CSV table of C-alpha atoms in Angstrom, one decimal:
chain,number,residue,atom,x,y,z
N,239,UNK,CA,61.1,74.3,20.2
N,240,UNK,CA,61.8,70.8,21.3
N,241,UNK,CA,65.6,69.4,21.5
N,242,UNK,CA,65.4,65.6,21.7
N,243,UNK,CA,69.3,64.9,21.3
N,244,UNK,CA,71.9,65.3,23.9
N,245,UNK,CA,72.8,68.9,24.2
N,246,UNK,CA,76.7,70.0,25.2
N,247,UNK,CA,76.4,72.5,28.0
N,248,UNK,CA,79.4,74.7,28.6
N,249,UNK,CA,81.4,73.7,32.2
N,250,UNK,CA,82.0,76.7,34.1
N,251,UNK,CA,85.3,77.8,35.5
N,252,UNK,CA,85.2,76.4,38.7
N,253,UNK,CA,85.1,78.1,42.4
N,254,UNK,CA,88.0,80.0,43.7
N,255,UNK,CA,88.1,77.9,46.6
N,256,UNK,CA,88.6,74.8,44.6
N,257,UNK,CA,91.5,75.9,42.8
N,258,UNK,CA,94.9,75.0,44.2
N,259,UNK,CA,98.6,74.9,42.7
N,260,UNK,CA,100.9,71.8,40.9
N,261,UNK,CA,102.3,70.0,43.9
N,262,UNK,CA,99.6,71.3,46.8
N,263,UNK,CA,97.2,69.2,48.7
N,264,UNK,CA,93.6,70.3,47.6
N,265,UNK,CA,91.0,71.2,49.6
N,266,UNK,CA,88.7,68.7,51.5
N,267,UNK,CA,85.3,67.8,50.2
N,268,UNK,CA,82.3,68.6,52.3
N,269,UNK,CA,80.6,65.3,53.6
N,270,UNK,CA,83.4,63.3,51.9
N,271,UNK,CA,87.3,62.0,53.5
N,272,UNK,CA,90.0,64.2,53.9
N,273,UNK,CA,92.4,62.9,51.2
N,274,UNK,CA,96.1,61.3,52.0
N,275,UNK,CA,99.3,64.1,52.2
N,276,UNK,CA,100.4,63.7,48.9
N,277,UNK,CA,104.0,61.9,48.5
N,278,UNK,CA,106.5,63.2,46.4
N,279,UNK,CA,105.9,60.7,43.7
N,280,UNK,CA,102.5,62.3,43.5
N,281,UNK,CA,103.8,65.2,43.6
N,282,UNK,CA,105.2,64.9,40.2
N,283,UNK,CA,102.6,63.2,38.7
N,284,UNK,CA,99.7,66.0,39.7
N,285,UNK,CA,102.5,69.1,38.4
N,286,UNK,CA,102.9,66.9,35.0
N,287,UNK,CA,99.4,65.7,35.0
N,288,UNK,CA,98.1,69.3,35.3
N,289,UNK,CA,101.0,71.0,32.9
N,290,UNK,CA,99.6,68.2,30.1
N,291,UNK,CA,97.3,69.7,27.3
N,292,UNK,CA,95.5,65.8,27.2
N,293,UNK,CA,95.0,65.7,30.3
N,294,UNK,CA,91.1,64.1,31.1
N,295,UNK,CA,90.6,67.2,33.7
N,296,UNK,CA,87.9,69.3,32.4
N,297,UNK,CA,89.2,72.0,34.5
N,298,UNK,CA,92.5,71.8,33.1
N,299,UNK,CA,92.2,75.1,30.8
N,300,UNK,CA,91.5,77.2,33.7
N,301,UNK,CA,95.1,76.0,35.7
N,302,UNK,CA,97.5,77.6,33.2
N,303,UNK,CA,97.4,81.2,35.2
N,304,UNK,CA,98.0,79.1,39.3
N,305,UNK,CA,101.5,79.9,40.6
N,306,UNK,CA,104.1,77.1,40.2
N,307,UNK,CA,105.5,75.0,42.9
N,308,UNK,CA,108.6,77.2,43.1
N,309,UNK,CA,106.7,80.4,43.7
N,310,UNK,CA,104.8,78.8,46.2
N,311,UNK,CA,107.3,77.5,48.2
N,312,UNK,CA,109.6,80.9,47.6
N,313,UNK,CA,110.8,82.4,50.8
N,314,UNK,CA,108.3,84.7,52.5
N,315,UNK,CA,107.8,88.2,52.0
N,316,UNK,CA,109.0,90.8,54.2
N,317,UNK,CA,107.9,91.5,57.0
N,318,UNK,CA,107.5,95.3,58.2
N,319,UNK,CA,108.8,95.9,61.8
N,320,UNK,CA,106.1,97.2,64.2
N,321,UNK,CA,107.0,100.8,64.9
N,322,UNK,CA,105.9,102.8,68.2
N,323,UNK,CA,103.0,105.2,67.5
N,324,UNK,CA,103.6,108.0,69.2
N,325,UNK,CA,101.4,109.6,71.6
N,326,UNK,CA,100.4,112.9,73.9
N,327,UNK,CA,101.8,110.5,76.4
N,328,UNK,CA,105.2,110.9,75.0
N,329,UNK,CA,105.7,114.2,75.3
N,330,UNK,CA,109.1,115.5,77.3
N,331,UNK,CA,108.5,116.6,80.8
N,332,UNK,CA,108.3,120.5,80.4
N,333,UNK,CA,105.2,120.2,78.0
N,334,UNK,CA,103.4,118.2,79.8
N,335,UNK,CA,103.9,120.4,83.3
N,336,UNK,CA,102.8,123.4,80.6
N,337,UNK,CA,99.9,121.6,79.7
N,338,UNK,CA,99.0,121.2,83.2
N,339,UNK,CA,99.4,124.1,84.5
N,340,UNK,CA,97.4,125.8,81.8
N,341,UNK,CA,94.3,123.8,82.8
N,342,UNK,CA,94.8,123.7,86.8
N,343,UNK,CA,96.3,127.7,86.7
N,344,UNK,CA,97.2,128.5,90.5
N,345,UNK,CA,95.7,132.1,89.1
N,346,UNK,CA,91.8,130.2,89.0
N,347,UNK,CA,89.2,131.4,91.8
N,348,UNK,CA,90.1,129.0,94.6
N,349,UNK,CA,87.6,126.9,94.3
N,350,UNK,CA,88.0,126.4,90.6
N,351,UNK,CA,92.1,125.1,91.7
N,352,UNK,CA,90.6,123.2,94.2
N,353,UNK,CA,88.7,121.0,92.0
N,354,UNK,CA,91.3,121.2,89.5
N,355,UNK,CA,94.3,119.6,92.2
N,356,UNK,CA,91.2,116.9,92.6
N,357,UNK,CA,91.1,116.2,89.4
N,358,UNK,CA,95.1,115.6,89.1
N,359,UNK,CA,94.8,113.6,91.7
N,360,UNK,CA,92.0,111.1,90.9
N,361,UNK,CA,91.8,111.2,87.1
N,362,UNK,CA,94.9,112.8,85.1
N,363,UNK,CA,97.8,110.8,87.0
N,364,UNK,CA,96.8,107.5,86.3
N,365,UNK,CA,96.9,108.2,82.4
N,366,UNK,CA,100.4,106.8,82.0
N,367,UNK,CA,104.0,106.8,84.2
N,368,UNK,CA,104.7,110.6,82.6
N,369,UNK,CA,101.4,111.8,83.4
N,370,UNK,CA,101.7,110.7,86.9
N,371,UNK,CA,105.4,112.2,87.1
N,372,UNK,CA,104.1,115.7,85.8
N,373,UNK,CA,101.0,115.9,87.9
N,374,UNK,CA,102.9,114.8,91.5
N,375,UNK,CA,105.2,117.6,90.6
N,376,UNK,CA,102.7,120.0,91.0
N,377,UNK,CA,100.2,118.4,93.7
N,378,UNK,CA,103.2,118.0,95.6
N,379,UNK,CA,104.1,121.5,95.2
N,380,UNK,CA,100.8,122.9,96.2
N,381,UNK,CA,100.2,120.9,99.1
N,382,UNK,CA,103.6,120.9,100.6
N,383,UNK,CA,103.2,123.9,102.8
N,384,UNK,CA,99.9,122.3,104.4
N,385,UNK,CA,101.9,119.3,105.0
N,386,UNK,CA,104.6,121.2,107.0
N,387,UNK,CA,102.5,122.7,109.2
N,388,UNK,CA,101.3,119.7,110.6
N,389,UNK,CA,104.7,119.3,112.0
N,390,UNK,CA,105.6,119.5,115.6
N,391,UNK,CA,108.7,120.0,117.3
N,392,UNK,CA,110.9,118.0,118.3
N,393,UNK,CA,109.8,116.5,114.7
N,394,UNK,CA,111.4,117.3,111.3
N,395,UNK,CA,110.2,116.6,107.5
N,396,UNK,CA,111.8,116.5,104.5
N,397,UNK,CA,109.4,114.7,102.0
N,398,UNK,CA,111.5,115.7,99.0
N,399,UNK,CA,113.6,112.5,97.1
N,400,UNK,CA,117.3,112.2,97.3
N,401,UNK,CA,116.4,111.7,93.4
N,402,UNK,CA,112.8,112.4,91.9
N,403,UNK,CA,111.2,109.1,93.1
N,404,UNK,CA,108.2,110.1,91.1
N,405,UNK,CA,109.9,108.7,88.2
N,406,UNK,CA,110.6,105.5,90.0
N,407,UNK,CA,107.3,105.0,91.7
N,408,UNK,CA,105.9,105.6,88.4
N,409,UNK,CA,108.4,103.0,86.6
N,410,UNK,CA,107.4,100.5,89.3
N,411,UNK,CA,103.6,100.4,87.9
N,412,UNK,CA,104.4,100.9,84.2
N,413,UNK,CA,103.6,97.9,81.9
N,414,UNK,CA,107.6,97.9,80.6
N,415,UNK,CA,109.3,98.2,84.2
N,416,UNK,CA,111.6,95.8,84.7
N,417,UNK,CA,112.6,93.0,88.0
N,418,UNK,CA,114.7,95.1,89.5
N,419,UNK,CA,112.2,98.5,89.9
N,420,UNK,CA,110.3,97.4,92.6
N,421,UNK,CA,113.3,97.1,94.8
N,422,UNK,CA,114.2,100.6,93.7
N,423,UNK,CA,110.8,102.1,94.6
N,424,UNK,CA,111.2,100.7,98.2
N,425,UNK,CA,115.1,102.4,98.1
N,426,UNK,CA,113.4,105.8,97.7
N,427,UNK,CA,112.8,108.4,100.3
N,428,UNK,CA,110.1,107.0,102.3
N,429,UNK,CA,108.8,110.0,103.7
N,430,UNK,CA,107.4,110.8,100.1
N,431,UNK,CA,104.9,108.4,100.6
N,432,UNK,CA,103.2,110.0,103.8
N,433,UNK,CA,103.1,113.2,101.5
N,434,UNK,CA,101.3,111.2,99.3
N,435,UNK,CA,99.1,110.1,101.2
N,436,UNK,CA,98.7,113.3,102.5
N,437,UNK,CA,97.5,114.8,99.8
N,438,UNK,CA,95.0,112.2,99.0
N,439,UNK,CA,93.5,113.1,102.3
N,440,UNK,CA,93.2,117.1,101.7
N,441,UNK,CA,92.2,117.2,97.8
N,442,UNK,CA,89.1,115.3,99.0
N,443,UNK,CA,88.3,117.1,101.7
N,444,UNK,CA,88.6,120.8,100.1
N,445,UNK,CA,86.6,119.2,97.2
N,446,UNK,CA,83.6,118.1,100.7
N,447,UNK,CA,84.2,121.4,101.7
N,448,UNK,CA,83.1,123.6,98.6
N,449,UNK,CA,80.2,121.2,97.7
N,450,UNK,CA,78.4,121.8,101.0
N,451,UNK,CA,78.7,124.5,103.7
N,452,UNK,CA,77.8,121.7,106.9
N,453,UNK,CA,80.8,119.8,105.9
N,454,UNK,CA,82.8,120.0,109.1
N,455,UNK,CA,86.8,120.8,108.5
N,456,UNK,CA,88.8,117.8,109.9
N,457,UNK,CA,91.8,119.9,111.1
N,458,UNK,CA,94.9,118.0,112.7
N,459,UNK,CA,92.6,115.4,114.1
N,460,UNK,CA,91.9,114.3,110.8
N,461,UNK,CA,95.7,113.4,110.3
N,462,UNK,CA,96.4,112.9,113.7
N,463,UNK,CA,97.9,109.3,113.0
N,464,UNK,CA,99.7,110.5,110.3
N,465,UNK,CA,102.2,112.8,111.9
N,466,UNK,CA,102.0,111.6,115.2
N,467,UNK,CA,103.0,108.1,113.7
N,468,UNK,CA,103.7,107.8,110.4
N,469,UNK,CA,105.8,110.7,109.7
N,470,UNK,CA,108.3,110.7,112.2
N,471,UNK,CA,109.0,106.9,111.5
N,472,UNK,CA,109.4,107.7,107.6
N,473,UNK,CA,111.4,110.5,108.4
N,474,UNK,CA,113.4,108.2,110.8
N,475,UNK,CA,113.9,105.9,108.4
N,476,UNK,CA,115.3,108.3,105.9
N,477,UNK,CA,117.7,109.5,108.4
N,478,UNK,CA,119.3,105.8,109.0
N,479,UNK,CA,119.3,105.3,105.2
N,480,UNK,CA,121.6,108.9,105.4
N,481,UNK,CA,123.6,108.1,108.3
N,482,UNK,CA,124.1,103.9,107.3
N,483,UNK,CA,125.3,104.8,103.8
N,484,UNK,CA,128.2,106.5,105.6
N,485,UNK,CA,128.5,104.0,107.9
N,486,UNK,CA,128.6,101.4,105.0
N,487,UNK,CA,126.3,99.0,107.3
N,488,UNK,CA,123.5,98.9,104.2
N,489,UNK,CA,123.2,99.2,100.2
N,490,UNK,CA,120.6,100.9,98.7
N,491,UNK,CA,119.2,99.1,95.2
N,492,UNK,CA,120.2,95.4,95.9
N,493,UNK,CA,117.4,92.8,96.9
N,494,UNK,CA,120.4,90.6,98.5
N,495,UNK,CA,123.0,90.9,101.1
N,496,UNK,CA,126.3,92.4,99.4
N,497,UNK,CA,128.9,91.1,101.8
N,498,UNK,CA,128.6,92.7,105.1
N,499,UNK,CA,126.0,95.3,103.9
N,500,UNK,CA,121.7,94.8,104.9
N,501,UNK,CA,120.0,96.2,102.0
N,502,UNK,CA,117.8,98.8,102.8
N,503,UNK,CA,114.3,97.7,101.6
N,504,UNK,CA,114.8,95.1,104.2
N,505,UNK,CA,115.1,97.5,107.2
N,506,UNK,CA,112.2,99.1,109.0
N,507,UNK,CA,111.5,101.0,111.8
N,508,UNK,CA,109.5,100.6,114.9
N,509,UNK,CA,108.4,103.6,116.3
N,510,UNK,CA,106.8,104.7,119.3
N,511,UNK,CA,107.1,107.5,122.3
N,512,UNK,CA,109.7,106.1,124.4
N,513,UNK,CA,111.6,103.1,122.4
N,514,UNK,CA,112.8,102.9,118.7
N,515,UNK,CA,113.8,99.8,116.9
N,516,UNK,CA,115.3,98.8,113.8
N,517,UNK,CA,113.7,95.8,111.9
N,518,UNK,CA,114.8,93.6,109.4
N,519,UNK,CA,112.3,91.1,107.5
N,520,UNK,CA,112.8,88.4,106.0
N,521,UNK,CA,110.8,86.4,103.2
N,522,UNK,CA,108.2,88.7,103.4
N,523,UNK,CA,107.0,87.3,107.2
N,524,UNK,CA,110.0,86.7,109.4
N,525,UNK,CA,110.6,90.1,111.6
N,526,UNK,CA,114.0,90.3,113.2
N,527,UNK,CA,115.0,93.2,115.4
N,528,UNK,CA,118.1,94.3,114.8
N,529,UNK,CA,118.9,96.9,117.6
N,530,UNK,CA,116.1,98.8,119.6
N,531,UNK,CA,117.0,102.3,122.0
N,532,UNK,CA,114.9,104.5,124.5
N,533,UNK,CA,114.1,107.9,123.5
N,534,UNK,CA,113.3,110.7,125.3
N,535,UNK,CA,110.0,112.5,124.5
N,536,UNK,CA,111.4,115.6,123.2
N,537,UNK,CA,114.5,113.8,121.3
N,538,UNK,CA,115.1,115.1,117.9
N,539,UNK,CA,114.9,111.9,115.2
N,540,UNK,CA,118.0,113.2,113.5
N,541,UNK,CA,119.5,112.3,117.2
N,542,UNK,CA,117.4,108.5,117.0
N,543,UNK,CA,118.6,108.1,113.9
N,544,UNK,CA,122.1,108.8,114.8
N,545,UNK,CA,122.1,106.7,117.6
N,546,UNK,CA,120.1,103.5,116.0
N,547,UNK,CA,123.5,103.4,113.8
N,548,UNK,CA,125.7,103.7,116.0
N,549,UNK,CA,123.9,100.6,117.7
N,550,UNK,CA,124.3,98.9,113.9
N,551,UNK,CA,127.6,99.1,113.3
N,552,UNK,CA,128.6,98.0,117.0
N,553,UNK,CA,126.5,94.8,116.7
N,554,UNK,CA,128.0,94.2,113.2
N,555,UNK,CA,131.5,94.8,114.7
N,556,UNK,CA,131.0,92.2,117.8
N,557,UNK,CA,129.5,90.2,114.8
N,558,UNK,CA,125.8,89.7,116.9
N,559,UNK,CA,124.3,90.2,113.6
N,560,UNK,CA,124.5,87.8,110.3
């Protein structure tokens, strides 16, 4: 059947993206100008326009159910407050020392523990600040013995904090720490660092050991810079940070002079077999020697230490140093 007069088609509803409230500034059309911002004048003609049952818009049947100009310009909705999900890495202290313990059990076949401690030491302790606290606690207990036998006489070690630097070495590399933490981390007892680095020596090479029988055992050689060098500076170090806070020559957790006080990340000490300094830097490159004694080969530190002070607070008295 043929339809020769015009023929009134339906108009659909239009597109989704086409629709916009009373009062907004519609879309662009592709290919065409983007149109002017409206003016308030226009404003009220479009809401009035569109509200009109005459109006000439074709589309204006399907407007009725668009929000009005109050709605959209109500206030916003609220907002939910981002919350903390909580993780393993959460966990207090005591679990996660539990947890540990029951995977790396000192009770294992040796070599089993050995791999174990590796494992701590390469992988597990770099999870997060709390992981790294737990799993220091007990590399540091399992290797400490090793690390005092490597002492000689006249030579002392005590690698232990004053207060668990774990915590704050930890702290220093956490995303959250704050400005001040690094300046803490160097205020900590520095020998704890040489254990450290200690242990990072020996979990390897028991792991060398047990994976081939030609592996030859380093021994004291193997560390001999370490506690020949290292070690008794630390320790030295940790001695004048004991004997200066008495002294009240030096503060301990400052970056800046407080009055007549040095702080102490500033302060180093230059060690060798027959003269001892103490060092202060400055801006990171300028080295200033402070004081500097002999020592006698078989001089205890706890004596150096005593008498690099001593040195101190004379040259503070006389005013030598600023």
């Amino acid at each position: 059947m043929i339809i020769d007069g015009p023929v009134k088609m339906p108009i659909p509803p239009p597109p989704p993206y086409t629709r916009h409230a009373a009062g907004q500034r519609p879309l662009p059309t592709p290919g065409g100008a983007n149109p002017p911002p409206l003016s308030p004048i226009t404003t009220v003609e479009i809401a009035s326009t569109t509200d009109s049952p005459t109006s000439s818009n074709p589309y204006a049947a399907y407007a009725t159910d668009l929000p009005t100009p109050t709605s959209v310009r109500g206030p916003p909705p609220p907002f939910s407050t981002l919350r903390h999900k909580t993780t393993i890495n959460d966990l207090p202290q005591h679990v996660l020392l539990q947890i540990i313990y029951t995977i790396v059990d000192p009770d294992l076949p040796e070599e089993e523990y050995r791999w174990g401690l590796y494992w701590l030491a390469v992988s597990l302790r770099l999870v997060s600040s709390n992981w790294y606290t737990a799993c220091m606690h007990v590399l540091r207990s399992a290797y400490l013995p090793a690390y005092v036998s490597h002492i000689r006489p006249p030579y002392s070690a005590n690698p232990y904090p004053l207060s668990s630097p774990a915590s704050v070495y930890a702290a220093a590399y956490s995303s959250t720490a704050g400005p001040s933490t690094p300046s803490l981390a160097e205020d900590a007892q520095r020998e704890t660092a040489v254990l450290d680095m200690f242990i990072a020596f020996q979990v390897r090479q028991n792991v060398l050991r047990d994976e081939s029988e030609l592996h030859l055992e380093a021994g004291h050689e193997g560390v001999k810079d370490l506690f020949e060098l290292m070690q008794p500076r630390a320790r030295t170090e940790d001695l004048v940070r004991k004997y200066a806070l008495r002294a009240g020559v030096i503060s301990v957790g400052t970056t800046y002079s407080s009055g007549d006080r040095i702080p102490f990340r500033q302060l180093s000490v230059s060690f060798s077999q027959r003269k001892v300094g103490l060092v202060r830097t400055l801006g990171g490159r300028k080295r200033q020697v402070l004081v500097e004694i002999g020592r006698d080969r078989m001089e205890t530190l706890e004596s150096v230490a005593k008498r690099l002070v001593g040195e101190l607070v004379q040259a503070r008295e006389l005013d030598v140093i600023r």
